[in-house]
Coordinates of C-alpha atoms and ligand atoms in Angstrom, one line a residue:
X1 CA 88.2 137.1 86.4
X2 CA 87.1 135.9 89.8
X3 CA 88.9 137.2 92.9
X4 CA 90.4 135.0 95.7
X5 CA 88.5 137.0 98.4
X6 CA 85.2 136.1 96.7
X7 CA 85.8 132.3 97.1
X8 CA 82.8 130.8 99.0
X9 CA 82.7 128.3 101.8
X10 CA 82.3 125.3 99.6
X11 CA 80.4 122.4 101.2
X12 CA 80.2 120.4 98.0
X13 CA 80.2 116.7 98.5
X14 CA 82.5 116.1 95.6
X15 CA 84.3 117.4 93.7
X16 CA 85.1 119.5 96.6
X17 CA 87.2 122.1 98.2
X18 CA 91.0 122.0 97.8
X19 CA 93.6 123.8 100.0
X20 CA 94.1 127.3 98.6
X21 CA 97.9 126.9 99.0
X22 CA 97.7 123.9 96.7
X23 CA 95.8 125.8 94.1
X24 CA 98.2 128.7 94.4
X25 CA 101.2 126.4 94.0
X26 CA 99.7 124.8 90.9
X27 CA 99.0 128.3 89.6
X28 CA 102.5 129.5 90.1
X29 CA 104.0 126.4 88.4
X30 CA 101.3 126.2 85.7
X31 CA 103.2 127.6 82.7
X32 CA 106.6 126.3 83.4
X33 CA 106.9 123.5 86.0
X34 CA 110.1 123.9 87.9
X35 CA 111.8 125.5 84.9
X36 CA 111.3 122.5 82.7
X37 CA 109.8 124.7 80.0
X38 CA 106.2 123.4 80.0
X39 CA 103.3 122.7 82.3
X40 CA 102.5 119.3 83.9
X41 CA 99.6 119.0 81.5
X42 CA 101.9 119.2 78.5
X43 CA 104.7 116.8 79.4
X44 CA 105.2 113.2 78.5
X45 CA 104.2 110.7 81.1
X46 CA 107.3 108.7 80.0
X47 CA 109.7 111.6 80.8
X48 CA 111.9 112.2 83.8
X49 CA 109.9 115.1 85.1
X50 CA 106.6 113.3 85.3
X51 CA 108.3 110.2 86.7
X52 CA 109.6 112.3 89.6
X53 CA 106.1 113.7 90.2
X54 CA 104.4 110.3 90.4
X55 CA 107.3 108.8 92.4
X56 CA 107.1 111.7 94.9
X57 CA 103.3 111.4 95.1
X58 CA 103.5 107.7 95.9
X59 CA 106.3 108.2 98.4
X60 CA 104.3 111.0 100.2
X61 CA 101.1 108.9 100.3
X62 CA 103.1 106.0 101.7
X63 CA 104.5 108.3 104.4
X64 CA 101.1 109.8 105.3
X65 CA 99.3 106.5 105.6
X66 CA 102.2 104.4 106.7
X67 CA 101.7 102.0 103.9
X68 CA 103.7 98.8 104.4
X69 CA 106.3 97.7 101.8
X70 CA 104.2 94.7 100.9
X71 CA 101.4 96.9 99.5
X72 CA 101.3 98.4 96.0
X73 CA 99.9 101.8 95.3
X74 CA 98.1 102.4 92.0
X75 CA 96.8 105.6 90.4
X76 CA 94.0 104.5 88.1
X77 CA 91.1 106.0 86.2
X78 CA 87.4 105.2 86.1
X79 CA 86.5 106.6 89.5
X80 CA 85.7 104.7 92.6
X81 CA 82.8 103.3 90.7
X82 CA 85.0 101.3 88.4
X83 CA 86.5 99.7 91.5
X84 CA 83.0 98.4 92.3
X85 CA 83.6 96.2 89.2
X86 CA 87.4 95.8 89.3
X87 CA 87.4 94.4 92.8
X88 CA 85.2 91.4 92.1
X89 CA 86.6 90.9 88.6
X90 CA 90.1 90.5 90.0
X91 CA 89.4 89.0 93.4
X92 CA 86.2 86.9 93.3
X93 CA 86.7 83.5 91.7
X94 CA 84.0 81.0 90.6
X95 CA 83.0 78.9 93.6
X96 CA 83.7 81.7 96.0
X97 CA 81.5 84.3 97.7
X98 CA 82.2 87.9 98.5
X99 CA 80.5 89.5 101.6
X100 CA 79.2 93.0 101.5
X101 CA 78.3 95.3 104.4
X102 CA 75.8 97.8 103.0
X103 CA 75.8 100.9 105.1
X104 CA 74.5 103.4 102.5
X105 CA 74.1 104.3 98.8
X106 CA 77.7 103.6 97.9
X107 CA 77.9 100.2 99.5
X108 CA 74.7 99.3 97.7
X109 CA 76.2 100.3 94.4
X110 CA 79.3 98.3 95.1
X111 CA 77.2 95.2 95.8
X112 CA 75.1 95.7 92.7
X113 CA 78.3 95.7 90.5
X114 CA 79.7 92.6 92.3
X115 CA 76.5 90.7 91.7
X116 CA 77.2 90.9 88.0
X117 CA 80.5 89.2 88.5
X118 CA 80.0 86.4 90.9
X119 CA 78.4 85.1 94.1
X120 CA 77.8 87.6 96.8
X121 CA 76.3 87.8 100.3
X122 CA 74.9 90.9 101.8
X123 CA 75.8 90.4 105.5
X124 CA 74.1 93.6 106.7
X125 CA 71.9 96.3 105.1
X126 CA 70.8 99.4 106.9
X127 CA 68.0 100.3 104.6
X128 CA 65.3 99.8 107.1
X129 CA 66.3 102.9 109.0
X130 CA 67.5 104.7 105.8
X131 CA 71.1 104.0 106.6
X132 CA 71.3 106.1 109.8
X133 CA 73.5 103.7 111.7
X134 CA 76.3 101.1 111.4
X135 CA 76.6 97.5 112.5
X136 CA 79.1 96.2 115.0
X137 CA 81.2 94.4 112.4
X138 CA 82.5 91.9 114.9
X139 CA 78.9 90.7 115.5
X140 CA 78.1 89.8 111.9
X141 CA 78.2 86.3 110.5
X142 CA 80.5 86.2 107.5
X143 CA 80.8 83.5 104.8
X144 CA 83.4 80.9 105.8
X145 CA 86.4 81.5 103.5
X146 CA 84.9 84.6 101.9
X147 CA 86.9 85.9 99.0
X148 CA 86.8 89.3 100.7
X149 CA 84.5 91.5 102.9
X150 CA 83.6 94.8 101.4
X151 CA 83.0 97.8 103.6
X152 CA 82.5 101.5 103.0
X153 CA 84.4 103.5 105.7
X154 CA 82.3 106.6 105.2
X155 CA 78.9 106.8 103.5
X156 CA 79.1 110.2 101.9
X157 CA 75.3 110.6 101.2
X158 CA 74.0 109.4 104.6
X159 CA 76.9 110.7 106.7
X160 CA 77.7 107.6 108.7
X161 CA 81.3 106.7 109.3
X162 CA 83.2 103.8 111.0
X163 CA 85.3 105.3 113.8
X164 CA 88.0 102.6 113.7
X165 CA 89.6 100.1 111.4
X166 CA 87.8 96.7 111.1
X167 CA 89.4 93.5 112.4
X168 CA 87.7 90.8 110.3
X169 CA 88.3 87.1 109.4
X170 CA 88.6 87.6 105.6
X171 CA 90.5 90.1 103.5
X172 CA 88.8 93.5 103.9
X173 CA 88.2 95.6 100.9
X174 CA 87.4 99.2 101.8
X175 CA 85.9 102.1 99.8
X176 CA 87.6 105.1 101.5
X177 CA 86.6 107.6 98.8
X178 CA 85.2 110.2 101.2
X179 CA 87.4 109.8 104.3
X180 CA 90.8 108.7 103.1
X181 CA 93.5 110.9 104.7
X182 CA 91.1 112.4 107.2
X183 CA 92.6 110.3 110.0
X184 CA 95.4 107.8 110.6
X185 CA 94.5 104.3 109.3
X186 CA 96.2 100.9 110.1
X187 CA 96.6 99.8 106.4
X188 CA 97.6 96.3 107.5
X189 CA 94.0 95.8 108.6
X190 CA 92.9 96.0 105.0
X191 CA 93.7 93.8 101.9
X192 CA 92.7 96.6 99.5
X193 CA 91.7 100.2 99.9
X194 CA 90.4 102.4 97.1
X195 CA 89.4 106.0 96.9
X196 CA 88.3 108.4 94.2
X197 CA 90.4 111.5 94.6
X198 CA 87.8 114.2 94.4
X199 CA 86.7 114.3 98.0
X200 CA 89.8 114.5 100.1
X201 CA 92.8 114.2 97.7
X202 CA 92.6 116.1 94.5
X203 CA 90.6 116.6 91.3
X204 CA 88.2 114.1 89.8
X205 CA 89.9 111.7 87.4
X206 CA 92.2 109.6 89.4
X207 CA 91.5 106.8 91.8
X208 CA 94.0 105.5 94.3
X209 CA 94.1 101.8 94.9
X210 CA 96.3 100.4 97.7
X211 CA 96.5 96.6 97.7
X212 CA 98.4 93.9 99.4
X213 CA 100.9 92.4 96.9
X214 CA 99.8 88.8 97.4
X215 CA 96.3 89.7 96.0
X216 CA 97.9 90.3 92.6
X217 CA 98.1 86.5 92.1
X218 CA 94.3 86.4 92.1
X219 CA 93.8 88.3 88.9
X220 CA 92.7 85.8 86.2
X221 CA 95.2 85.0 83.4
X222 CA 94.9 86.9 80.0
X223 CA 92.6 89.5 81.6
X224 CA 91.4 92.8 80.1
X225 CA 94.5 94.9 80.5
X226 CA 93.0 98.1 81.8
X227 CA 91.0 96.2 84.4
X228 CA 94.0 94.0 85.5
X229 CA 95.5 95.0 88.9
X230 CA 98.5 92.8 88.2
X231 CA 99.3 94.5 84.9
X232 CA 98.7 97.9 86.4
X233 CA 101.1 97.1 89.2
X234 CA 103.8 95.7 86.9
X235 CA 103.6 98.9 84.9
X236 CA 103.6 101.1 88.0
X237 CA 100.4 102.8 86.9
X238 CA 101.9 103.7 83.6
X239 CA 100.5 101.0 81.4
X240 CA 98.7 103.7 79.4
X241 CA 98.7 107.5 79.8
X242 CA 97.7 108.1 83.4
X243 CA 95.8 111.2 84.6
X244 CA 99.0 113.2 84.9
X245 CA 97.6 116.5 86.1
X246 CA 95.3 114.8 88.7
X247 CA 98.2 112.8 90.1
X248 CA 100.3 116.0 90.3
X249 CA 97.6 117.8 92.3
X250 CA 97.2 114.9 94.6
X251 CA 100.9 115.0 95.2
X252 CA 100.7 118.7 96.2
X253 CA 97.8 117.8 98.6
X254 CA 99.9 115.0 100.2
X255 CA 102.8 117.5 100.7
X256 CA 100.4 120.0 102.1
X257 CA 99.2 117.4 104.6
X258 CA 102.7 116.3 105.6
X259 CA 103.7 119.9 106.2
X260 CA 100.7 120.4 108.4
X261 CA 101.3 117.6 110.9
X262 CA 100.2 114.5 108.9
X263 CA 97.0 112.6 109.6
X264 CA 96.8 112.8 113.4
X265 CA 96.8 116.6 113.1
X266 CA 94.2 116.2 110.3
X267 CA 92.0 114.1 112.5
X268 CA 92.2 116.7 115.3
X269 CA 91.2 119.5 112.9
X270 CA 88.4 117.4 111.5
X271 CA 87.0 116.5 115.0
X272 CA 87.0 120.2 116.0
X273 CA 85.3 121.2 112.7
X274 CA 82.6 118.5 112.9
X275 CA 81.9 119.3 116.6
X276 CA 81.1 122.9 115.7
X277 CA 78.4 121.8 113.2
X278 CA 77.0 118.9 115.2
X279 CA 76.8 121.1 118.3
X280 CA 74.6 123.5 116.3
X281 CA 72.3 120.6 115.5
X282 CA 72.2 119.4 119.1
X283 CA 71.5 122.7 120.7
X284 CA 68.6 123.6 118.3
X285 CA 66.0 121.8 120.5
X286 CA 65.0 119.5 117.7
X287 CA 64.7 122.1 115.0
X288 CA 67.5 120.4 113.1
X289 CA 67.6 116.6 113.2
X290 CA 70.8 114.8 112.6
X291 CA 70.3 111.9 110.2
X292 CA 73.1 109.7 111.5
X293 CA 72.8 108.2 115.0
X294 CA 75.3 110.0 117.3
X295 CA 77.8 107.2 117.6
X296 CA 78.3 106.8 113.9
X297 CA 78.3 110.5 112.9
X298 CA 80.7 111.2 110.0
X299 CA 83.4 113.8 110.5
X300 CA 83.3 114.4 106.7
X301 CA 79.6 114.7 105.8
X302 CA 77.2 116.2 108.3
X303 CA 73.6 115.4 107.3
X304 CA 70.5 116.9 108.9
X305 CA 66.9 117.8 108.1
X306 CA 64.7 120.7 109.0
X307 CA 61.0 120.7 110.1
X308 CA 59.6 120.9 106.5
X309 CA 60.3 121.5 102.8
X310 CA 59.5 125.1 103.0
X311 CA 62.0 125.8 105.8
X312 CA 64.6 123.7 104.0
X313 CA 64.3 125.8 100.9
X314 CA 64.5 129.0 102.9
X315 CA 67.5 127.7 104.8
X316 CA 69.4 126.8 101.6
X317 CA 68.4 130.1 100.0
X318 CA 69.5 132.2 103.0
X319 CA 72.8 130.4 103.3
X320 CA 74.0 132.1 100.1
X321 CA 74.2 135.5 101.7
X322 CA 76.8 134.1 104.1
X323 CA 78.9 132.6 101.3
X324 CA 77.7 129.1 102.4
X325 CA 77.6 127.1 99.2
X326 CA 76.6 123.5 98.3
X327 CA 74.6 122.7 101.4
X328 CA 71.7 120.9 99.7
X329 CA 71.2 117.4 101.0
X330 CA 71.0 114.4 98.7
X331 CA 67.5 113.6 97.7
X332 CA 67.6 110.2 99.5
X333 CA 68.0 111.9 102.9
X334 CA 66.7 115.4 102.1
X335 CA 67.4 118.4 104.2
X336 CA 71.0 119.7 104.2
X337 CA 74.4 118.1 104.0
X338 CA 77.6 120.0 105.0
X339 CA 80.6 118.2 103.5
X340 CA 83.6 119.4 105.5
X341 CA 86.5 117.5 104.1
X342 CA 90.2 118.0 105.1
X343 CA 90.6 121.2 103.1
X344 CA 87.4 122.8 104.4
X345 CA 88.3 125.7 106.7
X346 CA 87.2 125.7 110.4
X347 CA 86.0 129.3 109.9
X348 CA 83.4 128.0 107.4
X349 CA 82.0 125.6 110.1
X350 CA 81.7 128.5 112.5
X351 CA 79.9 130.7 110.0
X352 CA 77.5 127.8 109.2
X353 CA 76.8 127.1 112.9
X354 CA 76.1 130.8 113.6
X355 CA 73.7 130.9 110.6
X356 CA 72.0 127.7 111.8
X357 CA 71.5 129.2 115.3
X358 CA 70.1 132.3 113.8
X359 CA 67.8 130.6 111.4
X360 CA 66.4 128.3 114.1
X361 CA 65.8 131.2 116.4
X362 CA 63.9 133.1 113.7
X363 CA 61.9 130.1 112.4
X364 CA 61.7 127.7 115.4
Ligands
PLP1 C1 81.9 109.7 95.5 C2 81.9 108.3 96.0 C3 82.0 107.2 95.1 C4 81.9 107.4 93.6 O1 83.1 107.9 93.1 P1 83.3 108.2 91.6 O2 84.7 108.6 91.5 O3 82.3 109.2 91.1 O4 83.0 106.9 90.9 C5 82.1 105.9 95.6 N1 82.1 105.7 97.0 C6 82.1 106.7 97.8 C7 82.1 106.4 99.3 C8 82.0 108.0 97.4 O5 81.9 109.0 98.3

């Protein structure tokens, strides 16, 4: 059996680190949840016990994000990637156009899926500079009467993140998979928010969709049941068997965040953590190069390159001795990526920064 003191600093981009307190609580309740005689994995999704779990999870998520009454909260399956298809299948009608702002790999995938459904317009694409920057959204020209505008609040692979909520002339659909719950959000600025759980919320297998109620009228009649937002909402995410265990763990993460000061406190912790790593990049005299332009640096995914392949390999290899795990960059950017989501400890950022200083001094 592995020991708790041997846990590493887990920089994995996703699935990723969860709060130790949450894992311990799940462990304590594993065999007999709150004295009901069975684990959450074994109970009926139609029973009272599970109903209380999903109700509490929704209530806590609403409290954290300040979700208005007029929005539905759905716990679905299929990952954020299924939302790339479900969004246009439900919201993009014949004769309409959906606008896409492509700020990185995920936005690009979302657009590719939408193209299979209907008419789309790519209003901005950062590929020329390998997605190292973000546009000023207010300066873009959108389609008159667009069905919606799709944005990705944080591009997990390139490490660019919008620092504020967009204020746009059409319904905004936002993929928040990798920065949901990392800062306060004005939900009313969005028509629909979706996020796979496995970066900031819980285990892989559940995707949260938060959508304005009036959008439900846009789902076509007699639609595929599992892909139908209206049907999922009418059945309060229980049309079929939901990912019960994943929803339970998300619920524990929400409670953990509420106990620790909510999203403003999370934002302050995330700013402090990110600054520790970005400072190490910036004081290295060019040894490390941050991929993202400074004004769009992500608080969640810190991407940087080293002078060459050989040094990159040595850097990643040497990190292991400091219990620094999962630092390899995505192949489309190269170098290193430190994913420091909500649950990643500040101590791990300090250990990484020290290691970076040391490695640069020895190899610079
Ligand atoms: C990870 C990620 C996805 C894909 O999520 P899946 O749940 O694997 O489908 C989509 N968008 C963003 C921004 C991501 O970080």
